[in-house]
PDB file of C-alpha atoms in Angstrom:
ATOM      1  CA  UNK A   1       3.049  10.639  -1.103  1.00  0.00           C
ATOM      2  CA  UNK A   2       4.409   8.109   1.375  1.00  0.00           C
ATOM      3  CA  UNK A   3       1.829   6.953   3.891  1.00  0.00           C
ATOM      4  CA  UNK A   4       2.166   4.477   6.733  1.00  0.00           C
ATOM      5  CA  UNK A   5      -0.785   2.330   7.742  1.00  0.00           C
ATOM      6  CA  UNK A   6      -0.999   0.249  10.897  1.00  0.00           C
ATOM      7  CA  UNK A   7      -2.852  -3.049  10.534  1.00  0.00           C
ATOM      8  CA  UNK A   8      -4.197  -5.125  13.394  1.00  0.00           C
ATOM      9  CA  UNK A   9      -6.457  -8.151  13.853  1.00  0.00           C
ATOM     10  CA  UNK A  10      -7.506 -10.245  16.827  1.00  0.00           C
ATOM     11  CA  UNK A  11     -10.604 -12.118  15.669  1.00  0.00           C
ATOM     12  CA  UNK A  12     -10.852 -15.208  13.482  1.00  0.00           C
ATOM     13  CA  UNK A  13      -7.986 -15.901  11.085  1.00  0.00           C
ATOM     14  CA  UNK A  14      -5.826 -12.976  12.220  1.00  0.00           C
ATOM     15  CA  UNK A  15      -3.056 -13.497   9.657  1.00  0.00           C
ATOM     16  CA  UNK A  16      -5.649 -14.038   6.948  1.00  0.00           C
ATOM     17  CA  UNK A  17      -7.330 -10.727   7.756  1.00  0.00           C
ATOM     18  CA  UNK A  18      -3.978  -8.926   7.602  1.00  0.00           C
ATOM     19  CA  UNK A  19      -3.351 -10.439   4.166  1.00  0.00           C
ATOM     20  CA  UNK A  20      -6.839  -9.497   2.960  1.00  0.00           C
ATOM     21  CA  UNK A  21      -6.311  -5.946   4.241  1.00  0.00           C
ATOM     22  CA  UNK A  22      -2.962  -5.665   2.464  1.00  0.00           C
ATOM     23  CA  UNK A  23      -4.482  -6.996  -0.736  1.00  0.00           C
ATOM     24  CA  UNK A  24      -7.317  -4.456  -0.557  1.00  0.00           C
ATOM     25  CA  UNK A  25      -4.879  -1.596   0.144  1.00  0.00           C
ATOM     26  CA  UNK A  26      -2.756  -2.638  -2.836  1.00  0.00           C
ATOM     27  CA  UNK A  27      -5.811  -2.421  -5.126  1.00  0.00           C
ATOM     28  CA  UNK A  28      -6.697   1.165  -4.190  1.00  0.00           C
ATOM     29  CA  UNK A  29      -6.402   3.626  -7.086  1.00  0.00           C
ATOM     30  CA  UNK A  30      -3.105   5.533  -7.318  1.00  0.00           C
ATOM     31  CA  UNK A  31      -1.716   3.366  -4.511  1.00  0.00           C
ATOM     32  CA  UNK A  32       0.923   0.663  -4.234  1.00  0.00           C
ATOM     33  CA  UNK A  33       2.489  -1.219  -1.365  1.00  0.00           C
ATOM     34  CA  UNK A  34       6.181  -0.481  -1.003  1.00  0.00           C
ATOM     35  CA  UNK A  35       7.320  -2.309   2.133  1.00  0.00           C
ATOM     36  CA  UNK A  36       5.889  -4.300   5.023  1.00  0.00           C
ATOM     37  CA  UNK A  37       7.129  -4.605   8.573  1.00  0.00           C
ATOM     38  CA  UNK A  38       7.377  -7.973  10.264  1.00  0.00           C
ATOM     39  CA  UNK A  39       4.204  -9.183  11.972  1.00  0.00           C
ATOM     40  CA  UNK A  40       4.041  -9.028  15.770  1.00  0.00           C
ATOM     41  CA  UNK A  41       1.737 -10.640  18.286  1.00  0.00           C
ATOM     42  CA  UNK A  42       0.708  -8.070  20.882  1.00  0.00           C
ATOM     43  CA  UNK A  43      -1.236  -7.762  24.097  1.00  0.00           C
ATOM     44  CA  UNK A  44      -4.613  -6.026  23.683  1.00  0.00           C
ATOM     45  CA  UNK A  45      -5.518  -2.629  25.095  1.00  0.00           C
ATOM     46  CA  UNK A  46      -9.014  -2.283  26.536  1.00  0.00           C
ATOM     47  CA  UNK A  47     -11.490  -4.983  27.553  1.00  0.00           C
ATOM     48  CA  UNK A  48     -10.419  -8.648  27.859  1.00  0.00           C
ATOM     49  CA  UNK A  49      -9.933 -10.056  24.371  1.00  0.00           C
ATOM     50  CA  UNK A  50      -7.575 -12.218  22.285  1.00  0.00           C
ATOM     51  CA  UNK A  51      -4.054 -11.103  21.379  1.00  0.00           C
ATOM     52  CA  UNK A  52      -3.565  -9.047  18.238  1.00  0.00           C
ATOM     53  CA  UNK A  53      -1.396  -9.468  15.210  1.00  0.00           C
ATOM     54  CA  UNK A  54       0.003  -6.063  14.214  1.00  0.00           C
ATOM     55  CA  UNK A  55       2.147  -4.742  11.397  1.00  0.00           C
ATOM     56  CA  UNK A  56       2.791  -1.553   9.414  1.00  0.00           C
ATOM     57  CA  UNK A  57       2.603  -1.094   5.654  1.00  0.00           C
ATOM     58  CA  UNK A  58       4.410   1.634   3.724  1.00  0.00           C
ATOM     59  CA  UNK A  59       2.350   2.910   0.790  1.00  0.00           C
ATOM     60  CA  UNK A  60       2.973   5.240  -2.101  1.00  0.00           C
ATOM     61  CA  UNK A  61      -0.347   6.946  -2.774  1.00  0.00           C
ATOM     62  CA  UNK A  62      -1.803   9.738  -4.837  1.00  0.00           C
ATOM     63  CA  UNK A  63      -5.008   9.684  -2.791  1.00  0.00           C
ATOM     64  CA  UNK A  64      -5.567  12.666  -0.486  1.00  0.00           C
ATOM     65  CA  UNK A  65      -5.496  11.728   3.229  1.00  0.00           C
ATOM     66  CA  UNK A  66      -9.265  12.006   3.729  1.00  0.00           C
ATOM     67  CA  UNK A  67      -9.947   9.784   0.699  1.00  0.00           C
ATOM     68  CA  UNK A  68      -7.347   7.246   1.830  1.00  0.00           C
ATOM     69  CA  UNK A  69      -8.933   7.136   5.293  1.00  0.00           C
ATOM     70  CA  UNK A  70     -12.408   6.673   3.787  1.00  0.00           C
ATOM     71  CA  UNK A  71     -11.128   3.770   1.696  1.00  0.00           C
ATOM     72  CA  UNK A  72      -9.488   2.221   4.767  1.00  0.00           C
ATOM     73  CA  UNK A  73     -12.781   2.414   6.688  1.00  0.00           C
ATOM     74  CA  UNK A  74     -14.564   0.815   3.729  1.00  0.00           C
ATOM     75  CA  UNK A  75     -12.025  -2.043   3.701  1.00  0.00           C
ATOM     76  CA  UNK A  76     -12.483  -2.614   7.451  1.00  0.00           C
ATOM     77  CA  UNK A  77     -16.251  -2.797   7.060  1.00  0.00           C
ATOM     78  CA  UNK A  78     -16.031  -5.109   4.030  1.00  0.00           C
ATOM     79  CA  UNK A  79     -13.904  -7.475   6.123  1.00  0.00           C
ATOM     80  CA  UNK A  80     -16.418  -7.625   8.951  1.00  0.00           C
ATOM     81  CA  UNK A  81     -15.266  -4.898  11.332  1.00  0.00           C
ATOM     82  CA  UNK A  82     -17.989  -3.992  13.807  1.00  0.00           C
ATOM     83  CA  UNK A  83     -17.557  -0.922  15.993  1.00  0.00           C
ATOM     84  CA  UNK A  84     -19.301  -1.973  19.195  1.00  0.00           C
ATOM     85  CA  UNK A  85     -16.964  -0.673  21.911  1.00  0.00           C
ATOM     86  CA  UNK A  86     -13.871   1.507  22.124  1.00  0.00           C
ATOM     87  CA  UNK A  87     -10.712  -0.614  21.913  1.00  0.00           C
ATOM     88  CA  UNK A  88     -12.871  -3.716  21.385  1.00  0.00           C
ATOM     89  CA  UNK A  89     -11.873  -6.775  19.351  1.00  0.00           C
ATOM     90  CA  UNK A  90     -11.883  -6.553  15.568  1.00  0.00           C
ATOM     91  CA  UNK A  91     -11.378  -8.582  12.440  1.00  0.00           C
ATOM     92  CA  UNK A  92      -9.270  -5.801  10.938  1.00  0.00           C
ATOM     93  CA  UNK A  93      -8.168  -2.396  12.152  1.00  0.00           C
ATOM     94  CA  UNK A  94      -6.503   0.020   9.735  1.00  0.00           C
ATOM     95  CA  UNK A  95      -4.950   3.193  11.154  1.00  0.00           C
ATOM     96  CA  UNK A  96      -3.484   5.979   9.042  1.00  0.00           C
ATOM     97  CA  UNK A  97      -0.336   6.663  11.059  1.00  0.00           C
ATOM     98  CA  UNK A  98       1.564   9.084   8.825  1.00  0.00           C
ATOM     99  CA  UNK A  99       0.964  10.850   5.536  1.00  0.00           C
ATOM    100  CA  UNK A 100       4.369  12.238   4.643  1.00  0.00           C
ATOM    101  CA  UNK A 101       5.193  14.912   7.225  1.00  0.00           C
ATOM    102  CA  UNK A 102       1.660  16.290   7.141  1.00  0.00           C
ATOM    103  CA  UNK A 103       0.274  17.648  10.404  1.00  0.00           C
ATOM    104  CA  UNK A 104      -3.516  17.799  10.238  1.00  0.00           C
ATOM    105  CA  UNK A 105      -6.280  18.200  12.817  1.00  0.00           C
ATOM    106  CA  UNK A 106      -9.748  17.765  11.341  1.00  0.00           C
ATOM    107  CA  UNK A 107     -12.942  16.138  12.524  1.00  0.00           C
ATOM    108  CA  UNK A 108     -12.290  12.396  12.281  1.00  0.00           C
ATOM    109  CA  UNK A 109      -8.716  12.695  10.970  1.00  0.00           C
ATOM    110  CA  UNK A 110      -5.546  13.567  12.871  1.00  0.00           C
ATOM    111  CA  UNK A 111      -2.071  13.242  11.401  1.00  0.00           C
ATOM    112  CA  UNK A 112       0.226  12.012  12.640  1.00  0.00           C
ATOM    113  CA  UNK A 113      -1.996   9.503  14.445  1.00  0.00           C
ATOM    114  CA  UNK A 114      -2.566  11.060  17.895  1.00  0.00           C
ATOM    115  CA  UNK A 115      -1.506   7.981  19.918  1.00  0.00           C
ATOM    116  CA  UNK A 116       1.288   6.791  17.620  1.00  0.00           C
ATOM    117  CA  UNK A 117       4.046   7.709  20.082  1.00  0.00           C
ATOM    118  CA  UNK A 118       2.325   5.981  23.034  1.00  0.00           C
ATOM    119  CA  UNK A 119       1.919   2.507  21.556  1.00  0.00           C
ATOM    120  CA  UNK A 120       4.700  -0.043  21.335  1.00  0.00           C
ATOM    121  CA  UNK A 121       2.536  -2.232  19.059  1.00  0.00           C
ATOM    122  CA  UNK A 122       2.674   0.605  16.504  1.00  0.00           C
ATOM    123  CA  UNK A 123       6.185   1.935  17.122  1.00  0.00           C
ATOM    124  CA  UNK A 124       7.972  -1.434  16.959  1.00  0.00           C
ATOM    125  CA  UNK A 125       6.840  -2.240  13.389  1.00  0.00           C
ATOM    126  CA  UNK A 126       7.040   1.425  12.319  1.00  0.00           C
ATOM    127  CA  UNK A 127      10.624   1.650  13.586  1.00  0.00           C
ATOM    128  CA  UNK A 128      11.412  -1.513  11.595  1.00  0.00           C
ATOM    129  CA  UNK A 129      10.523   0.400   8.426  1.00  0.00           C
ATOM    130  CA  UNK A 130      11.522   3.921   9.413  1.00  0.00           C
ATOM    131  CA  UNK A 131      13.919   3.918  12.402  1.00  0.00           C
ATOM    132  CA  UNK A 132      15.385   7.322  11.575  1.00  0.00           C
ATOM    133  CA  UNK A 133      12.072   8.820  10.487  1.00  0.00           C
ATOM    134  CA  UNK A 134      10.949  11.687  12.712  1.00  0.00           C
ATOM    135  CA  UNK A 135       7.602  12.265  14.346  1.00  0.00           C
ATOM    136  CA  UNK A 136       6.336  15.431  12.607  1.00  0.00           C
ATOM    137  CA  UNK A 137       5.255  17.064  15.889  1.00  0.00           C
ATOM    138  CA  UNK A 138       7.649  15.686  18.501  1.00  0.00           C
ATOM    139  CA  UNK A 139      10.813  15.823  16.383  1.00  0.00           C
ATOM    140  CA  UNK A 140      12.158  12.558  17.807  1.00  0.00           C
ATOM    141  CA  UNK A 141      12.930   9.544  15.645  1.00  0.00           C
ATOM    142  CA  UNK A 142      10.646   6.547  15.901  1.00  0.00           C
ATOM    143  CA  UNK A 143      13.552   4.554  17.355  1.00  0.00           C
ATOM    144  CA  UNK A 144      14.006   7.253  20.037  1.00  0.00           C
ATOM    145  CA  UNK A 145      10.282   7.274  20.830  1.00  0.00           C
ATOM    146  CA  UNK A 146      10.357   3.497  21.187  1.00  0.00           C
ATOM    147  CA  UNK A 147      13.087   3.759  23.842  1.00  0.00           C
ATOM    148  CA  UNK A 148      10.552   5.432  26.140  1.00  0.00           C
ATOM    149  CA  UNK A 149       8.098   2.508  25.939  1.00  0.00           C
ATOM    150  CA  UNK A 150       8.003  -1.047  27.254  1.00  0.00           C
ATOM    151  CA  UNK A 151       8.009  -3.316  24.172  1.00  0.00           C
ATOM    152  CA  UNK A 152       7.761  -6.553  26.179  1.00  0.00           C
ATOM    153  CA  UNK A 153       4.140  -7.137  25.034  1.00  0.00           C
ATOM    154  CA  UNK A 154       5.219  -7.036  21.373  1.00  0.00           C
ATOM    155  CA  UNK A 155       6.623 -10.385  20.189  1.00  0.00           C
ATOM    156  CA  UNK A 156       7.639 -11.479  16.676  1.00  0.00           C
ATOM    157  CA  UNK A 157       4.991 -13.697  15.105  1.00  0.00           C
ATOM    158  CA  UNK A 158       5.943 -16.652  12.943  1.00  0.00           C
ATOM    159  CA  UNK A 159       3.349 -18.450  10.841  1.00  0.00           C
TER     160      UNK A 159
END
């Protein structure tokens, strides 16, 4: 199954944490990285904090969505993520954005990600990988959804 994972970091070596997250995702059983979006520097949402680096990874995985999410949470924790406040700073944030066209509403897991269509820092890199892909609930392409947002806080990041 094709899955799309959003990665973000705004503490410490931001690019390093993205690379460590990608490496850990690539080592999951029945999972391989297929493509990566460019990396973007983005303005934070929530309390005052440093800017984020964000990107999206396309995976091919045989893991069920709940197992994939559990592994993603384990990776975050292993890389120092502390959940102190909503939308607070983090070493690494991994969000399961899409799992094929699956629509799922369970405790602790919603697919597609419930705020995917509201966030330029997710839609810009997702549209890089999947511009003609359609939101499973809204029916619009990711490029069309992006047209309704202000992407000015999302800037290409160069190492």
